[in-house]
Amino acid sequence: MPDDPEAFPRANSFVLLGLSIIVSIKMMWPYMGKKTQPVAYDLNAGTLRVLLFTIATGINGFLLGIGVGFVTPFAGHFHRAFWPLLIATFLFSYLGIMYGRQHVKLRPRRWMAVSAVIIIVTAIAAVVNAG
């Protein structure tokens, strides 16, 4: 509705839930088989390949951003999104640096499952809060 962008909150939250499920399945798909190590790609193969890698890397964030845009307008709510994201990024980056310094072996399947669960739980919370 052009005059009321928040006219269908429940339907909009289901759009976020659907996109979150698609992104979670897409993230977990490479880790479902026996080989759980990510593939190393040759970045010296050409500019076009690097450009395609950047698009492929950002598609999950793009899809989730579209879903979040359906749920809540960020007009006037910049600080609600910026500060928690900044704090979480700092803490998880610090955790990654500390794990790297201590040579801790990470299990990629477990961390991908944790991130997929966090994404889906956030989308379910948006559906529940939509009323």
GROMACS .gro file of N, CA and C in nm:
model
  393
    1MET      N    1   0.085  -0.117   0.000
    1MET     CA    2   0.000   0.000   0.000
    1MET      C    3   0.090   0.125   0.000
    2PRO      N    4   0.073   0.212  -0.094
    2PRO     CA    5   0.159   0.330  -0.102
    2PRO      C    6   0.143   0.426   0.015
    3ASP      N    7   0.021   0.435   0.070
    3ASP     CA    8   0.000   0.530   0.179
    3ASP      C    9   0.037   0.473   0.315
    4ASP      N   10   0.047   0.340   0.328
    4ASP     CA   11   0.081   0.277   0.456
    4ASP      C   12   0.181   0.163   0.430
    5PRO      N   13   0.311   0.189   0.447
    5PRO     CA   14   0.409   0.084   0.418
    5PRO      C   15   0.406  -0.031   0.518
    6GLU      N   16   0.343  -0.013   0.632
    6GLU     CA   17   0.334  -0.120   0.731
    6GLU      C   18   0.194  -0.180   0.734
    7ALA      N   19   0.130  -0.196   0.618
    7ALA     CA   20  -0.008  -0.240   0.611
    7ALA      C   21  -0.023  -0.390   0.638
    8PHE      N   22   0.071  -0.470   0.597
    8PHE     CA   23   0.060  -0.615   0.611
    8PHE      C   24   0.179  -0.669   0.690
    9PRO      N   25   0.183  -0.649   0.821
    9PRO     CA   26   0.303  -0.689   0.896
    9PRO      C   27   0.321  -0.841   0.901
   10ARG      N   28   0.214  -0.917   0.909
   10ARG     CA   29   0.227  -1.063   0.918
   10ARG      C   30   0.279  -1.120   0.786
   11ALA      N   31   0.223  -1.075   0.674
   11ALA     CA   32   0.269  -1.123   0.544
   11ALA      C   33   0.414  -1.083   0.519
   12ASN      N   34   0.450  -0.961   0.558
   12ASN     CA   35   0.588  -0.916   0.540
   12ASN      C   36   0.685  -0.999   0.625
   13SER      N   37   0.643  -1.037   0.745
   13SER     CA   38   0.731  -1.118   0.829
   13SER      C   39   0.746  -1.259   0.771
   14PHE      N   40   0.644  -1.309   0.702
   14PHE     CA   41   0.657  -1.439   0.637
   14PHE      C   42   0.753  -1.432   0.518
   15VAL      N   43   0.761  -1.317   0.453
   15VAL     CA   44   0.861  -1.299   0.346
   15VAL      C   45   1.001  -1.310   0.406
   16LEU      N   46   1.023  -1.246   0.521
   16LEU     CA   47   1.152  -1.257   0.590
   16LEU      C   48   1.180  -1.401   0.629
   17LEU      N   49   1.079  -1.471   0.681
   17LEU     CA   50   1.098  -1.610   0.721
   17LEU      C   51   1.136  -1.696   0.601
   18GLY      N   52   1.069  -1.677   0.489
   18GLY     CA   53   1.101  -1.755   0.369
   18GLY      C   54   1.241  -1.729   0.318
   19LEU      N   55   1.280  -1.602   0.312
   19LEU     CA   56   1.415  -1.569   0.267
   19LEU      C   57   1.521  -1.621   0.366
   20SER      N   58   1.489  -1.619   0.495
   20SER     CA   59   1.583  -1.671   0.595
   20SER      C   60   1.601  -1.821   0.582
   21ILE      N   61   1.494  -1.891   0.554
   21ILE     CA   62   1.505  -2.036   0.535
   21ILE      C   63   1.587  -2.067   0.409
   22ILE      N   64   1.564  -1.992   0.302
   22ILE     CA   65   1.642  -2.013   0.179
   22ILE      C   66   1.790  -1.988   0.204
   23VAL      N   67   1.822  -1.880   0.274
   23VAL     CA   68   1.963  -1.849   0.302
   23VAL      C   69   2.024  -1.954   0.394
   24SER      N   70   1.950  -2.000   0.493
   24SER     CA   71   2.003  -2.102   0.586
   24SER      C   72   2.031  -2.233   0.514
   25ILE      N   73   1.940  -2.275   0.428
   25ILE     CA   74   1.963  -2.398   0.351
   25ILE      C   75   2.082  -2.380   0.257
   26LYS      N   76   2.089  -2.263   0.194
   26LYS     CA   77   2.201  -2.235   0.103
   26LYS      C   78   2.334  -2.235   0.176
   27MET      N   79   2.335  -2.187   0.300
   27MET     CA   80   2.458  -2.186   0.379
   27MET      C   81   2.496  -2.326   0.424
   28MET      N   82   2.399  -2.408   0.460
   28MET     CA   83   2.426  -2.541   0.514
   28MET      C   84   2.452  -2.645   0.407
   29TRP      N   85   2.410  -2.620   0.284
   29TRP     CA   86   2.419  -2.721   0.178
   29TRP      C   87   2.561  -2.777   0.158
   30PRO      N   88   2.666  -2.696   0.151
   30PRO     CA   89   2.800  -2.754   0.130
   30PRO      C   90   2.850  -2.838   0.247
   31TYR      N   91   2.791  -2.823   0.363
   31TYR     CA   92   2.839  -2.895   0.481
   31TYR      C   93   2.757  -3.020   0.512
   32MET      N   94   2.668  -3.059   0.424
   32MET     CA   95   2.583  -3.175   0.449
   32MET      C   96   2.651  -3.308   0.412
   33GLY      N   97   2.752  -3.304   0.329
   33GLY     CA   98   2.817  -3.427   0.286
   33GLY      C   99   2.929  -3.468   0.379
   34LYS      N  100   3.009  -3.563   0.332
   34LYS     CA  101   3.122  -3.611   0.412
   34LYS      C  102   3.235  -3.508   0.417
   35LYS      N  103   3.260  -3.443   0.303
   35LYS     CA  104   3.368  -3.344   0.298
   35LYS      C  105   3.315  -3.210   0.348
   36THR      N  106   3.366  -3.164   0.461
   36THR     CA  107   3.313  -3.042   0.522
   36THR      C  108   3.407  -2.923   0.510
   37GLN      N  109   3.521  -2.941   0.446
   37GLN     CA  110   3.613  -2.829   0.431
   37GLN      C  111   3.571  -2.742   0.314
   38PRO      N  112   3.573  -2.611   0.330
   38PRO     CA  113   3.537  -2.525   0.218
   38PRO      C  114   3.641  -2.535   0.106
   39VAL      N  115   3.594  -2.514  -0.015
   39VAL     CA  116   3.679  -2.524  -0.132
   39VAL      C  117   3.763  -2.397  -0.144
   40ALA      N  118   3.890  -2.412  -0.177
   40ALA     CA  119   3.978  -2.297  -0.200
   40ALA      C  120   3.972  -2.262  -0.348
   41TYR      N  121   3.941  -2.137  -0.378
   41TYR     CA  122   3.929  -2.092  -0.516
   41TYR      C  123   4.050  -2.011  -0.556
   42ASP      N  124   4.086  -2.020  -0.683
   42ASP     CA  125   4.199  -1.946  -0.737
   42ASP      C  126   4.153  -1.805  -0.774
   43LEU      N  127   4.202  -1.707  -0.701
   43LEU     CA  128   4.164  -1.568  -0.726
   43LEU      C  129   4.252  -1.501  -0.830
   44ASN      N  130   4.353  -1.570  -0.879
   44ASN     CA  131   4.439  -1.513  -0.983
   44ASN      C  132   4.391  -1.549  -1.123
   45ALA      N  133   4.272  -1.605  -1.135
   45ALA     CA  134   4.223  -1.653  -1.265
   45ALA      C  135   4.170  -1.541  -1.353
   46GLY      N  136   4.138  -1.427  -1.296
   46GLY     CA  137   4.091  -1.317  -1.378
   46GLY      C  138   3.997  -1.226  -1.303
   47THR      N  139   3.978  -1.108  -1.359
   47THR     CA  140   3.895  -1.008  -1.294
   47THR      C  141   3.748  -1.047  -1.293
   48LEU      N  142   3.702  -1.110  -1.400
   48LEU     CA  143   3.562  -1.150  -1.405
   48LEU      C  144   3.529  -1.252  -1.296
   49ARG      N  145   3.618  -1.346  -1.275
   49ARG     CA  146   3.595  -1.446  -1.171
   49ARG      C  147   3.592  -1.383  -1.032
   50VAL      N  148   3.680  -1.289  -1.007
   50VAL     CA  149   3.680  -1.220  -0.878
   50VAL      C  150   3.551  -1.140  -0.860
   51LEU      N  151   3.505  -1.076  -0.965
   51LEU     CA  152   3.378  -1.002  -0.960
   51LEU      C  153   3.262  -1.096  -0.929
   52LEU      N  154   3.260  -1.212  -0.994
   52LEU     CA  155   3.154  -1.310  -0.967
   52LEU      C  156   3.163  -1.364  -0.825
   53PHE      N  157   3.283  -1.378  -0.770
   53PHE     CA  158   3.298  -1.422  -0.631
   53PHE      C  159   3.242  -1.318  -0.534
   54THR      N  160   3.263  -1.191  -0.564
   54THR     CA  161   3.210  -1.088  -0.475
   54THR      C  162   3.058  -1.088  -0.477
   55ILE      N  163   2.999  -1.111  -0.593
   55ILE     CA  164   2.853  -1.120  -0.601
   55ILE      C  165   2.803  -1.242  -0.524
   56ALA      N  166   2.869  -1.355  -0.543
   56ALA     CA  167   2.828  -1.478  -0.474
   56ALA      C  168   2.846  -1.467  -0.323
   57THR      N  169   2.947  -1.394  -0.280
   57THR     CA  170   2.970  -1.378  -0.137
   57THR      C  171   2.864  -1.289  -0.072
   58GLY      N  172   2.820  -1.188  -0.142
   58GLY     CA  173   2.725  -1.094  -0.084
   58GLY      C  174   2.579  -1.128  -0.103
   59ILE      N  175   2.547  -1.237  -0.173
   59ILE     CA  176   2.407  -1.265  -0.202
   59ILE      C  177   2.327  -1.300  -0.077
   60ASN      N  178   2.387  -1.366   0.021
   60ASN     CA  179   2.315  -1.399   0.145
   60ASN      C  180   2.276  -1.273   0.221
   61GLY      N  181   2.370  -1.182   0.234
   61GLY     CA  182   2.339  -1.055   0.301
   61GLY      C  183   2.236  -0.975   0.225
   62PHE      N  184   2.243  -0.980   0.093
   62PHE     CA  185   2.146  -0.910   0.010
   62PHE      C  186   2.005  -0.965   0.031
   63LEU      N  187   1.990  -1.098   0.029
   63LEU     CA  188   1.858  -1.159   0.048
   63LEU      C  189   1.803  -1.132   0.187
   64LEU      N  190   1.888  -1.142   0.289
   64LEU     CA  191   1.841  -1.112   0.424
   64LEU      C  192   1.809  -0.965   0.441
   65GLY      N  193   1.883  -0.878   0.374
   65GLY     CA  194   1.854  -0.735   0.379
   65GLY      C  195   1.720  -0.703   0.316
   66ILE      N  196   1.687  -0.771   0.207
   66ILE     CA  197   1.555  -0.752   0.146
   66ILE      C  198   1.446  -0.796   0.244
   67GLY      N  199   1.466  -0.910   0.309
   67GLY     CA  200   1.367  -0.959   0.405
   67GLY      C  201   1.350  -0.866   0.523
   68VAL      N  202   1.460  -0.814   0.575
   68VAL     CA  203   1.452  -0.720   0.687
   68VAL      C  204   1.384  -0.591   0.644
   69GLY      N  205   1.405  -0.551   0.520
   69GLY     CA  206   1.338  -0.432   0.469
   69GLY      C  207   1.187  -0.450   0.462
   70PHE      N  208   1.142  -0.572   0.443
   70PHE     CA  209   0.998  -0.598   0.445
   70PHE      C  210   0.941  -0.585   0.586
   71VAL      N  211   1.020  -0.622   0.686
   71VAL     CA  212   0.968  -0.627   0.823
   71VAL      C  213   0.965  -0.491   0.889
   72THR      N  214   1.074  -0.417   0.880
   72THR     CA  215   1.080  -0.290   0.953
   72THR      C  216   1.145  -0.182   0.868
   73PRO      N  217   1.084  -0.066   0.862
   73PRO     CA  218   1.153   0.046   0.796
   73PRO      C  219   1.259   0.103   0.891
   74PHE      N  220   1.375   0.134   0.836
   74PHE     CA  221   1.483   0.185   0.920
   74PHE      C  222   1.480   0.336   0.936
   75ALA      N  223   1.379   0.402   0.884
   75ALA     CA  224   1.369   0.546   0.900
   75ALA      C  225   1.349   0.579   1.048
   76GLY      N  226   1.444   0.646   1.107
   76GLY     CA  227   1.436   0.681   1.247
   76GLY      C  228   1.484   0.572   1.341
   77HIS      N  229   1.519   0.455   1.287
   77HIS     CA  230   1.563   0.344   1.371
   77HIS      C  231   1.706   0.304   1.339
   78PHE      N  232   1.786   0.396   1.294
   78PHE     CA  233   1.924   0.366   1.256
   78PHE      C  234   2.004   0.311   1.373
   79HIS      N  235   1.986   0.368   1.489
   79HIS     CA  236   2.064   0.327   1.606
   79HIS      C  237   2.024   0.190   1.656
   80ARG      N  238   1.901   0.149   1.633
   80ARG     CA  239   1.858   0.014   1.672
   80ARG      C  240   1.930  -0.093   1.592
   81ALA      N  241   1.968  -0.063   1.471
   81ALA     CA  242   2.038  -0.160   1.387
   81ALA      C  243   2.189  -0.145   1.395
   82PHE      N  244   2.237  -0.023   1.403
   82PHE     CA  245   2.381   0.002   1.392
   82PHE      C  246   2.459  -0.044   1.515
   83TRP      N  247   2.418  -0.004   1.633
   83TRP     CA  248   2.497  -0.031   1.753
   83TRP      C  249   2.503  -0.179   1.789
   84PRO      N  250   2.391  -0.253   1.786
   84PRO     CA  251   2.406  -0.398   1.812
   84PRO      C  252   2.492  -0.468   1.707
   85LEU      N  253   2.480  -0.426   1.581
   85LEU     CA  254   2.563  -0.486   1.477
   85LEU      C  255   2.710  -0.454   1.499
   86LEU      N  256   2.741  -0.333   1.538
   86LEU     CA  257   2.879  -0.294   1.564
   86LEU      C  258   2.937  -0.372   1.682
   87ILE      N  259   2.861  -0.386   1.788
   87ILE     CA  260   2.909  -0.458   1.906
   87ILE      C  261   2.927  -0.606   1.874
   88ALA      N  262   2.830  -0.668   1.805
   88ALA     CA  263   2.841  -0.809   1.770
   88ALA      C  264   2.958  -0.835   1.676
   89THR      N  265   2.979  -0.746   1.580
   89THR     CA  266   3.092  -0.762   1.488
   89THR      C  267   3.224  -0.754   1.563
   90PHE      N  268   3.235  -0.659   1.655
   90PHE     CA  269   3.358  -0.646   1.733
   90PHE      C  270   3.383  -0.770   1.818
   91LEU      N  271   3.280  -0.818   1.888
   91LEU     CA  272   3.298  -0.933   1.976
   91LEU      C  273   3.331  -1.061   1.898
   92PHE      N  274   3.261  -1.085   1.788
   92PHE     CA  275   3.290  -1.206   1.710
   92PHE      C  276   3.425  -1.195   1.639
   93SER      N  277   3.465  -1.077   1.598
   93SER     CA  278   3.598  -1.060   1.539
   93SER      C  279   3.706  -1.086   1.643
   94TYR      N  280   3.684  -1.036   1.763
   94TYR     CA  281   3.779  -1.059   1.871
   94TYR      C  282   3.788  -1.207   1.904
   95LEU      N  283   3.673  -1.276   1.906
   95LEU     CA  284   3.671  -1.420   1.931
   95LEU      C  285   3.748  -1.494   1.822
   96GLY      N  286   3.729  -1.455   1.696
   96GLY     CA  287   3.800  -1.519   1.585
   96GLY      C  288   3.951  -1.497   1.594
   97ILE      N  289   3.991  -1.376   1.630
   97ILE     CA  290   4.134  -1.348   1.644
   97ILE      C  291   4.194  -1.430   1.758
   98MET      N  292   4.123  -1.440   1.868
   98MET     CA  293   4.175  -1.518   1.981
   98MET      C  294   4.183  -1.667   1.947
   99TYR      N  295   4.082  -1.719   1.877
   99TYR     CA  296   4.089  -1.860   1.834
   99TYR      C  297   4.207  -1.880   1.739
  100GLY      N  298   4.230  -1.787   1.651
  100GLY     CA  299   4.341  -1.799   1.557
  100GLY      C  300   4.476  -1.794   1.627
  101ARG      N  301   4.490  -1.710   1.726
  101ARG     CA  302   4.617  -1.699   1.799
  101ARG      C  303   4.646  -1.824   1.880
  102GLN      N  304   4.542  -1.891   1.927
  102GLN     CA  305   4.560  -2.013   2.006
  102GLN      C  306   4.558  -2.139   1.920
  103HIS      N  307   4.548  -2.123   1.788
  103HIS     CA  308   4.547  -2.234   1.693
  103HIS      C  309   4.434  -2.333   1.723
  104VAL      N  310   4.317  -2.281   1.757
  104VAL     CA  311   4.202  -2.365   1.784
  104VAL      C  312   4.141  -2.408   1.651
  105LYS      N  313   4.121  -2.537   1.635
  105LYS     CA  314   4.058  -2.589   1.513
  105LYS      C  315   3.907  -2.571   1.526
  106LEU      N  316   3.849  -2.500   1.433
  106LEU     CA  317   3.704  -2.479   1.433
  106LEU      C  318   3.637  -2.586   1.348
  107ARG      N  319   3.520  -2.625   1.391
  107ARG     CA  320   3.441  -2.722   1.315
  107ARG      C  321   3.342  -2.643   1.229
  108PRO      N  322   3.365  -2.636   1.099
  108PRO     CA  323   3.281  -2.550   1.015
  108PRO      C  324   3.136  -2.594   1.011
  109ARG      N  325   3.109  -2.724   1.017
  109ARG     CA  326   2.970  -2.771   1.013
  109ARG      C  327   2.894  -2.722   1.136
  110ARG      N  328   2.957  -2.726   1.251
  110ARG     CA  329   2.891  -2.682   1.375
  110ARG      C  330   2.865  -2.532   1.373
  111TRP      N  331   2.962  -2.452   1.330
  111TRP     CA  332   2.945  -2.308   1.329
  111TRP      C  333   2.844  -2.265   1.223
  112MET      N  334   2.839  -2.335   1.111
  112MET     CA  335   2.740  -2.304   1.009
  112MET      C  336   2.600  -2.339   1.060
  113ALA      N  337   2.588  -2.449   1.135
  113ALA     CA  338   2.458  -2.486   1.193
  113ALA      C  339   2.414  -2.382   1.296
  114VAL      N  340   2.507  -2.334   1.377
  114VAL     CA  341   2.474  -2.231   1.476
  114VAL      C  342   2.428  -2.103   1.407
  115SER      N  343   2.497  -2.062   1.302
  115SER     CA  344   2.457  -1.940   1.233
  115SER      C  345   2.323  -1.956   1.162
  116ALA      N  346   2.296  -2.074   1.107
  116ALA     CA  347   2.166  -2.098   1.042
  116ALA      C  348   2.053  -2.095   1.145
  117VAL      N  349   2.077  -2.152   1.262
  117VAL     CA  350   1.975  -2.150   1.368
  117VAL      C  351   1.950  -2.007   1.415
  118ILE      N  352   2.053  -1.927   1.430
  118ILE     CA  353   2.036  -1.787   1.472
  118ILE      C  354   1.954  -1.710   1.369
  119ILE      N  355   1.981  -1.732   1.241
  119ILE     CA  356   1.905  -1.663   1.136
  119ILE      C  357   1.758  -1.703   1.139
  120ILE      N  358   1.731  -1.833   1.151
  120ILE     CA  359   1.592  -1.879   1.150
  120ILE      C  360   1.519  -1.835   1.276
  121VAL      N  361   1.584  -1.839   1.391
  121VAL     CA  362   1.519  -1.796   1.515
  121VAL      C  363   1.486  -1.647   1.510
  122THR      N  364   1.573  -1.567   1.452
  122THR     CA  365   1.546  -1.425   1.436
  122THR      C  366   1.425  -1.402   1.347
  123ALA      N  367   1.415  -1.479   1.239
  123ALA     CA  368   1.299  -1.465   1.150
  123ALA      C  369   1.170  -1.512   1.218
  124ILE      N  370   1.176  -1.618   1.296
  124ILE     CA  371   1.059  -1.665   1.369
  124ILE      C  372   1.015  -1.560   1.472
  125ALA      N  373   1.113  -1.497   1.536
  125ALA     CA  374   1.079  -1.390   1.631
  125ALA      C  375   1.011  -1.274   1.560
  126ALA      N  376   1.051  -1.244   1.437
  126ALA     CA  377   0.984  -1.137   1.361
  126ALA      C  378   0.842  -1.176   1.329
  127VAL      N  379   0.816  -1.303   1.299
  127VAL     CA  380   0.679  -1.350   1.271
  127VAL      C  381   0.594  -1.339   1.396
  128VAL      N  382   0.650  -1.382   1.509
  128VAL     CA  383   0.574  -1.379   1.635
  128VAL      C  384   0.545  -1.234   1.676
  129ASN      N  385   0.641  -1.146   1.658
  129ASN     CA  386   0.622  -1.006   1.698
  129ASN      C  387   0.531  -0.929   1.602
  130ALA      N  388   0.509  -0.984   1.481
  130ALA     CA  389   0.423  -0.914   1.386
  130ALA      C  390   0.277  -0.916   1.427
  131GLY      N  391   0.243  -1.013   1.512
  131GLY     CA  392   0.108  -1.017   1.568
  131GLY      C  393   0.013  -1.070   1.477
   0.00000   0.00000   0.00000
